[in-house]
C-alpha positions as a Python dict, from the first residue, in 0.01 Angstrom:
ca = {
    (1, 'M'): (0, 0, 0),
    (2, 'R'): (183, 5, 310),
    (3, 'F'): (49, 115, 653),
    (4, 'T'): (298, 159, 953),
    (5, 'V'): (171, 220, 1305),
    (6, 'L'): (476, 98, 1506),
    (7, 'G'): (624, 446, 1527),
    (8, 'L'): (490, 735, 1326),
    (9, 'F'): (170, 655, 1148),
    (10, 'E'): (217, 642, 782),
    (11, 'M'): (29, 537, 465),
    (12, 'A'): (246, 484, 156),
    (13, 'E'): (244, 345, -187),
    (14, 'G'): (583, 276, -346),
    (15, 'E'): (802, 576, -256),
    (16, 'T'): (499, 822, -227),
    (17, 'D'): (368, 921, 116),
    (18, 'W'): (-14, 933, 129),
    (19, 'T'): (-49, 991, 498),
    (20, 'P'): (-341, 1246, 548),
    (21, 'S'): (-209, 1580, 696),
    (22, 'A'): (-532, 1663, 897),
    (23, 'P'): (-505, 1534, 1251),
    (24, 'K'): (-861, 1411, 1288),
    (25, 'V'): (-858, 1229, 950),
    (26, 'R'): (-530, 1064, 1038),
    (27, 'Q'): (-691, 956, 1350),
    (28, 'V'): (-987, 791, 1176),
    (29, 'L'): (-761, 617, 937),
    (30, 'A'): (-548, 485, 1225),
    (31, 'V'): (-848, 322, 1376),
    (32, 'L'): (-951, 173, 1035),
    (33, 'V'): (-606, 30, 988),
    (34, 'L'): (-576, -137, 1326),
    (35, 'R'): (-921, -291, 1261),
    (36, 'A'): (-876, -369, 901),
    (37, 'G'): (-1115, -613, 766),
    (38, 'Q'): (-1362, -542, 1045),
    (39, 'V'): (-1668, -320, 1044),
    (40, 'V'): (-1589, -1, 1250),
    (41, 'S'): (-1921, 171, 1339),
    (42, 'I'): (-1956, 558, 1330),
    (43, 'D'): (-2032, 552, 1705),
    (44, 'T'): (-1695, 386, 1771),
    (45, 'L'): (-1513, 656, 1554),
    (46, 'I'): (-1716, 928, 1737),
    (47, 'E'): (-1602, 794, 2072),
    (48, 'E'): (-1239, 781, 1956),
    (49, 'L'): (-1245, 1136, 1817),
    (50, 'W'): (-1434, 1298, 2115),
    (51, 'S'): (-1446, 1051, 2390),
    (52, 'D'): (-1736, 1146, 2628),
    (53, 'D'): (-1788, 1487, 2494),
    (54, 'P'): (-1885, 1484, 2127),
    (55, 'P'): (-2035, 1785, 1955),
    (56, 'R'): (-2389, 1785, 1823),
    (57, 'S'): (-2240, 1769, 1462),
    (58, 'A'): (-2030, 1468, 1556),
    (59, 'T'): (-2202, 1230, 1297),
    (60, 'T'): (-2181, 1484, 1021),
    (61, 'T'): (-1822, 1580, 1109),
    (62, 'T'): (-1712, 1211, 1115),
    (63, 'Q'): (-1860, 1155, 774),
    (64, 'T'): (-1674, 1457, 644),
    (65, 'Y'): (-1343, 1283, 767),
    (66, 'I'): (-1452, 972, 587),
    (67, 'Y'): (-1516, 1177, 258),
    (68, 'Q'): (-1162, 1326, 289),
    (69, 'L'): (-1012, 969, 323),
    (70, 'R'): (-1223, 875, 21),
    (71, 'R'): (-1060, 1164, -170),
    (72, 'V'): (-715, 1036, -69),
    (73, 'F'): (-785, 681, -179),
    (74, 'G'): (-953, 815, -500),
    (75, 'R'): (-640, 1004, -596),
    (76, 'L'): (-423, 702, -509),
    (77, 'Q'): (-660, 483, -720),
    (78, 'E'): (-609, 720, -1021),
    (79, 'R'): (-227, 703, -988),
    (80, 'S'): (-172, 330, -915),
    (81, 'G'): (-500, 168, -1033),
    (82, 'L'): (-543, 5, -694),
    (83, 'P'): (-908, -65, -592),
    (84, 'D'): (-1056, 173, -324),
    (85, 'P'): (-1023, -25, 1),
    (86, 'L'): (-1263, 201, 202),
    (87, 'I'): (-1602, 29, 189),
    (88, 'T'): (-1927, 163, 349),
    (89, 'R'): (-2095, -126, 547),
    (90, 'P'): (-2364, -47, 801),
    (91, 'P'): (-2335, 58, 1073),
    (92, 'G'): (-1998, 198, 971),
    (93, 'Y'): (-1707, 135, 736),
    (94, 'V'): (-1444, -126, 662),
    (95, 'L'): (-1081, -86, 541),
    (96, 'D'): (-1048, -384, 309),
    (97, 'I'): (-659, -432, 293),
    (98, 'P'): (-437, -746, 298),
    (99, 'P'): (-301, -808, 678),
    (100, 'S'): (48, -803, 527),
    (101, 'E'): (21, -433, 444),
    (102, 'V'): (8, -346, 818),
    (103, 'D'): (336, -359, 1008),
    (104, 'A'): (149, -437, 1348),
    (105, 'T'): (6, -754, 1187),
    (106, 'R'): (336, -858, 1057),
    (107, 'F'): (484, -798, 1405),
    (108, 'N'): (233, -1020, 1565),
    (109, 'S'): (288, -1304, 1337),
    (110, 'M'): (668, -1293, 1384),
    (111, 'L'): (626, -1279, 1753),
    (112, 'D'): (409, -1582, 1754),
    (113, 'T'): (648, -1759, 1522),
    (114, 'G'): (955, -1665, 1745),
    (115, 'R'): (772, -1785, 2073),
    (116, 'A'): (691, -2120, 1896),
    (117, 'L'): (1063, -2175, 1779),
    (118, 'L'): (1226, -2080, 2113),
    (119, 'A'): (1173, -2420, 2263),
    (120, 'H'): (1371, -2602, 1978),
    (121, 'D'): (1564, -2357, 1776),
    (122, 'A'): (1700, -2061, 1963),
    (123, 'R'): (1890, -1922, 1687),
    (124, 'E'): (1614, -1911, 1438),
    (125, 'A'): (1388, -1756, 1713),
    (126, 'A'): (1650, -1499, 1792),
    (127, 'R'): (1657, -1400, 1423),
    (128, 'I'): (1285, -1373, 1376),
    (129, 'L'): (1234, -1192, 1693),
    (130, 'R'): (1515, -945, 1613),
    (131, 'E'): (1348, -872, 1280),
    (132, 'A'): (1012, -824, 1462),
    (133, 'L'): (1143, -562, 1707),
    (134, 'A'): (1326, -387, 1417),
    (135, 'L'): (969, -296, 1285),
    (136, 'W'): (935, -50, 1572),
    (137, 'R'): (1055, 293, 1491),
    (138, 'G'): (946, 469, 1802),
    (139, 'P'): (626, 499, 2019),
    (140, 'M'): (332, 371, 1845),
    (141, 'L'): (127, 613, 1651),
    (142, 'G'): (365, 887, 1750),
    (143, 'N'): (207, 1150, 1522),
    (144, 'V'): (-154, 1080, 1593),
    (145, 'N'): (-378, 1228, 1871),
    (146, 'C'): (-489, 908, 2030),
    (147, 'G'): (-845, 872, 2188),
    (148, 'P'): (-951, 593, 2418),
    (149, 'L'): (-944, 312, 2148),
    (150, 'L'): (-621, 404, 2017),
    (151, 'R'): (-456, 448, 2348),
    (152, 'G'): (-577, 88, 2441),
    (153, 'Y'): (-406, -43, 2113),
    (154, 'A'): (-96, 144, 2206),
    (155, 'A'): (-88, -12, 2552),
    (156, 'H'): (-157, -353, 2420),
    (157, 'F'): (123, -332, 2157),
    (158, 'E'): (377, -202, 2409),
    (159, 'E'): (317, -512, 2624),
    (160, 'R'): (361, -719, 2297),
    (161, 'Y'): (682, -537, 2230),
    (162, 'V'): (821, -614, 2583),
    (163, 'S'): (717, -976, 2528),
    (164, 'A'): (913, -992, 2200),
    (165, 'L'): (1212, -840, 2375),
    (166, 'E'): (1204, -1092, 2658),
    (167, 'L'): (1177, -1382, 2424),
    (168, 'R'): (1466, -1251, 2200),
    (169, 'I'): (1684, -1202, 2520),
    (170, 'A'): (1593, -1559, 2629),
    (171, 'A'): (1704, -1695, 2285),
    (172, 'D'): (2037, -1504, 2300),
    (173, 'M'): (2101, -1632, 2651),
    (174, 'R'): (2055, -1992, 2534),
    (175, 'L'): (2302, -1924, 2262),
    (176, 'G'): (2557, -1803, 2516),
    (177, 'R'): (2557, -1432, 2402),
    (178, 'H'): (2604, -1314, 2757),
    (179, 'H'): (2880, -1062, 2691),
    (180, 'E'): (2677, -904, 2417),
    (181, 'L'): (2361, -875, 2631),
    (182, 'I'): (2501, -703, 2933),
    (183, 'A'): (2507, -342, 2808),
    (184, 'E'): (2163, -392, 2654),
    (185, 'L'): (2028, -541, 2981),
    (186, 'K'): (2162, -241, 3176),
    (187, 'S'): (1986, 2, 2953),
    (188, 'L'): (1657, -207, 2961),
    (189, 'V'): (1637, -231, 3352),
    (190, 'T'): (1653, 151, 3338),
    (191, 'R'): (1382, 173, 3092),
    (192, 'Y'): (1176, -100, 3284),
    (193, 'P'): (1278, -55, 3627),
    (194, 'Y'): (1011, -284, 3774),
    (195, 'N'): (1058, -580, 3525),
    (196, 'E'): (1207, -829, 3759),
    (197, 'W'): (1268, -1075, 3474),
    (198, 'L'): (1506, -834, 3299),
    (199, 'H'): (1698, -763, 3615),
    (200, 'G'): (1727, -1135, 3676),
    (201, 'Q'): (1871, -1169, 3324),
    (202, 'L'): (2122, -900, 3393),
    (203, 'I'): (2233, -1084, 3718),
    (204, 'I'): (2260, -1412, 3537),
    (205, 'A'): (2456, -1266, 3249),
    (206, 'L'): (2696, -1087, 3467),
    (207, 'T'): (2748, -1410, 3666),
    (208, 'R'): (2814, -1625, 3358),
    (209, 'V'): (3095, -1392, 3231),
    (210, 'G'): (3263, -1405, 3586),
    (211, 'R'): (3151, -1065, 3708),
    (212, 'R'): (2984, -1191, 4030),
    (213, 'A'): (3058, -888, 4234),
    (214, 'E'): (2860, -677, 3978),
    (215, 'A'): (2582, -930, 3977),
    (216, 'L'): (2554, -904, 4363),
    (217, 'E'): (2545, -532, 4321),
    (218, 'A'): (2274, -552, 4055),
    (219, 'Y'): (2058, -763, 4288),
    (220, 'Q'): (2093, -515, 4573),
    (221, 'D'): (2010, -232, 4332),
    (222, 'V'): (1680, -390, 4236),
    (223, 'R'): (1604, -494, 4592),
    (224, 'R'): (1649, -130, 4705),
    (225, 'L'): (1433, -1, 4430),
    (226, 'L'): (1153, -226, 4477),
    (227, 'D'): (1147, -142, 4853),
    (228, 'R'): (1183, 219, 4807),
    (229, 'D'): (926, 271, 4534),
    (230, 'L'): (665, 9, 4600),
    (231, 'G'): (733, -144, 4939),
    (232, 'L'): (789, -483, 4797),
    (233, 'E'): (1046, -757, 4823),
    (234, 'P'): (1192, -925, 4511),
    (235, 'S'): (987, -1198, 4377),
    (236, 'P'): (1054, -1563, 4470),
    (237, 'D'): (1219, -1628, 4129),
    (238, 'L'): (1467, -1331, 4178),
    (239, 'K'): (1551, -1442, 4539),
    (240, 'Q'): (1617, -1778, 4398),
    (241, 'V'): (1870, -1644, 4138),
    (242, 'H'): (2022, -1443, 4435),
    (243, 'A'): (2057, -1734, 4646),
    (244, 'G'): (2219, -1938, 4353),
    (245, 'L'): (2466, -1675, 4302),
    (246, 'L'): (2566, -1656, 4676),
    (247, 'H'): (2612, -2037, 4667),
    (248, 'A'): (2783, -2053, 4327),
    (249, 'R'): (2519, -2321, 4215),
    (250, 'S'): (2550, -2438, 3858),
    (251, 'E'): (2171, -2439, 3812),
    (252, 'L'): (2159, -2068, 3838),
    (253, 'S'): (2112, -2027, 3481),
    (254, 'M'): (1792, -2221, 3487),
    (255, 'D'): (1596, -2023, 3758),
    (256, 'L'): (1484, -1710, 3566),
    (257, 'E'): (1579, -1769, 3214),
    (258, 'S'): (1250, -1878, 3043),
    (259, 'P'): (1013, -1607, 2961),
    (260, 'L'): (740, -1871, 2867),
    (261, 'R'): (526, -1768, 3162),
    (262, 'A'): (152, -1666, 3180),
    (263, 'A'): (259, -1289, 3192),
    (264, 'I'): (381, -1298, 2826),
}
């Protein structure tokens, strides 16, 4: 089987889509997939489905959703011969599937590998991180009505996505791909306007290809943005990049390039 959560939620076997069409059933399955191999209590499912306002019939209704999932897995079992992965285990249920069947698990593994490689093999790190980012096909769980638990997962994986993006950019910068990065970085600082590390990489990339005037303008843009929206000055790292640019210091490239910082 194959479960995708990095974009639209899908469950597939071969070329056949087995994704539940009922929104609440799909929501329950998404929780079980993201906690694959772990017991998910019925109380956890109720909180996800109805937050702080569950109906009196919440337990019975949730069990009905589980029954509908069992029917889906039963039909899949009849067609493919695969074992039923949905196991009852008090106080709830376990989805017993290999980690490799979930795209989010593969993404996490590739991100960790890419981070470890960056220090000594930027080319391989860039390749693996690019593959990890390619697993994303849109906003996480884009076709699922997310409750508090799934919203938390979505926020967590969005941060992991940004981490992978920063690490891949750092690898490409080390490989001298400055020209290729400029257009992407201009787009990214629009998407993540308060990410000073990305702004710094844009300034550095512009400087390295001889576009110092544009680099200075890029610094002024982020300085004005931070002041107008947040009442903040640029970070010390970003100021250091600016100072290096003004004085044409060769060590400019070292000041803000590594994303191996505590925030990632």
